[in-house]
PDB file of C-alpha atoms in Angstrom:
ATOM      1  CA  MET A  11     164.716 112.365 168.888  1.00  0.00           C
ATOM      2  CA  ASN A  12     160.983 112.107 169.486  1.00  0.00           C
ATOM      3  CA  ASP A  13     160.045 109.064 171.597  1.00  0.00           C
ATOM      4  CA  LEU A  14     156.348 109.087 170.697  1.00  0.00           C
ATOM      5  CA  PRO A  15     155.087 105.856 169.099  1.00  0.00           C
ATOM      6  CA  ARG A  16     154.767 106.024 165.313  1.00  0.00           C
ATOM      7  CA  VAL A  17     151.750 104.762 163.386  1.00  0.00           C
ATOM      8  CA  CYS A  18     151.132 104.520 159.659  1.00  0.00           C
ATOM      9  CA  VAL A  19     147.600 104.848 158.252  1.00  0.00           C
ATOM     10  CA  VAL A  20     147.031 103.443 154.762  1.00  0.00           C
ATOM     11  CA  GLY A  21     144.742 105.516 152.548  1.00  0.00           C
ATOM     12  CA  TYR A  22     143.445 109.057 152.317  1.00  0.00           C
ATOM     13  CA  GLY A  23     139.757 108.125 152.300  1.00  0.00           C
ATOM     14  CA  VAL A  24     137.244 108.983 154.999  1.00  0.00           C
ATOM     15  CA  ALA A  25     138.396 106.139 157.263  1.00  0.00           C
ATOM     16  CA  GLY A  26     142.065 106.992 156.746  1.00  0.00           C
ATOM     17  CA  ARG A  27     141.545 110.649 157.616  1.00  0.00           C
ATOM     18  CA  LEU A  28     139.418 109.754 160.648  1.00  0.00           C
ATOM     19  CA  HIS A  29     142.004 107.303 161.977  1.00  0.00           C
ATOM     20  CA  HIS A  30     144.762 109.856 161.371  1.00  0.00           C
ATOM     21  CA  ARG A  31     142.944 112.480 163.451  1.00  0.00           C
ATOM     22  CA  LEU A  32     142.032 110.070 166.263  1.00  0.00           C
ATOM     23  CA  LEU A  33     145.528 108.621 166.572  1.00  0.00           C
ATOM     24  CA  GLU A  34     147.139 112.053 166.413  1.00  0.00           C
ATOM     25  CA  ALA A  35     144.777 113.323 169.123  1.00  0.00           C
ATOM     26  CA  ALA A  36     145.844 110.342 171.253  1.00  0.00           C
ATOM     27  CA  GLY A  37     149.414 111.617 171.102  1.00  0.00           C
ATOM     28  CA  LEU A  38     150.885 109.331 168.438  1.00  0.00           C
ATOM     29  CA  ARG A  39     153.039 110.398 165.510  1.00  0.00           C
ATOM     30  CA  VAL A  40     150.990 109.495 162.437  1.00  0.00           C
ATOM     31  CA  CYS A  41     151.860 109.275 158.764  1.00  0.00           C
ATOM     32  CA  THR A  42     149.403 108.492 155.990  1.00  0.00           C
ATOM     33  CA  VAL A  43     150.449 106.671 152.844  1.00  0.00           C
ATOM     34  CA  ASP A  44     148.681 106.258 149.525  1.00  0.00           C
ATOM     35  CA  PRO A  45     148.192 102.544 148.783  1.00  0.00           C
ATOM     36  CA  ALA A  46     148.360 103.294 145.052  1.00  0.00           C
ATOM     37  CA  LEU A  47     152.033 104.206 145.416  1.00  0.00           C
ATOM     38  CA  THR A  48     154.821 101.683 145.650  1.00  0.00           C
ATOM     39  CA  GLY A  49     156.606 101.066 148.899  1.00  0.00           C
ATOM     40  CA  VAL A  50     153.587 100.153 151.034  1.00  0.00           C
ATOM     41  CA  PRO A  51     154.447  96.979 152.989  1.00  0.00           C
ATOM     42  CA  ALA A  52     152.646  93.953 151.535  1.00  0.00           C
ATOM     43  CA  GLY A  53     151.171  93.167 154.952  1.00  0.00           C
ATOM     44  CA  ALA A  54     149.361  96.501 155.005  1.00  0.00           C
ATOM     45  CA  TYR A  55     146.768  95.095 152.621  1.00  0.00           C
ATOM     46  CA  THR A  56     145.650  92.250 154.886  1.00  0.00           C
ATOM     47  CA  ARG A  57     143.440  92.306 157.950  1.00  0.00           C
ATOM     48  CA  ARG A  58     145.486  91.415 161.010  1.00  0.00           C
ATOM     49  CA  PRO A  59     146.397  92.818 164.414  1.00  0.00           C
ATOM     50  CA  VAL A  60     148.693  95.827 164.460  1.00  0.00           C
ATOM     51  CA  GLU A  61     152.351  94.904 164.447  1.00  0.00           C
ATOM     52  CA  HIS A  62     155.676  96.382 163.461  1.00  0.00           C
ATOM     53  CA  TRP A  63     156.914  95.923 159.894  1.00  0.00           C
TER      54      TRP A  63
END
């Protein structure tokens, strides 16, 4: 099992791709999700500090 922290970036736009690259370069496991699809946590659409869902 990989013990690297996992991060989820919402959106494939310019900001989403940039954050994906920066976080991945920092050594985190990153996934990107499309907010148009179902299954995105409701809290992902609000501005707030990073936390676990």
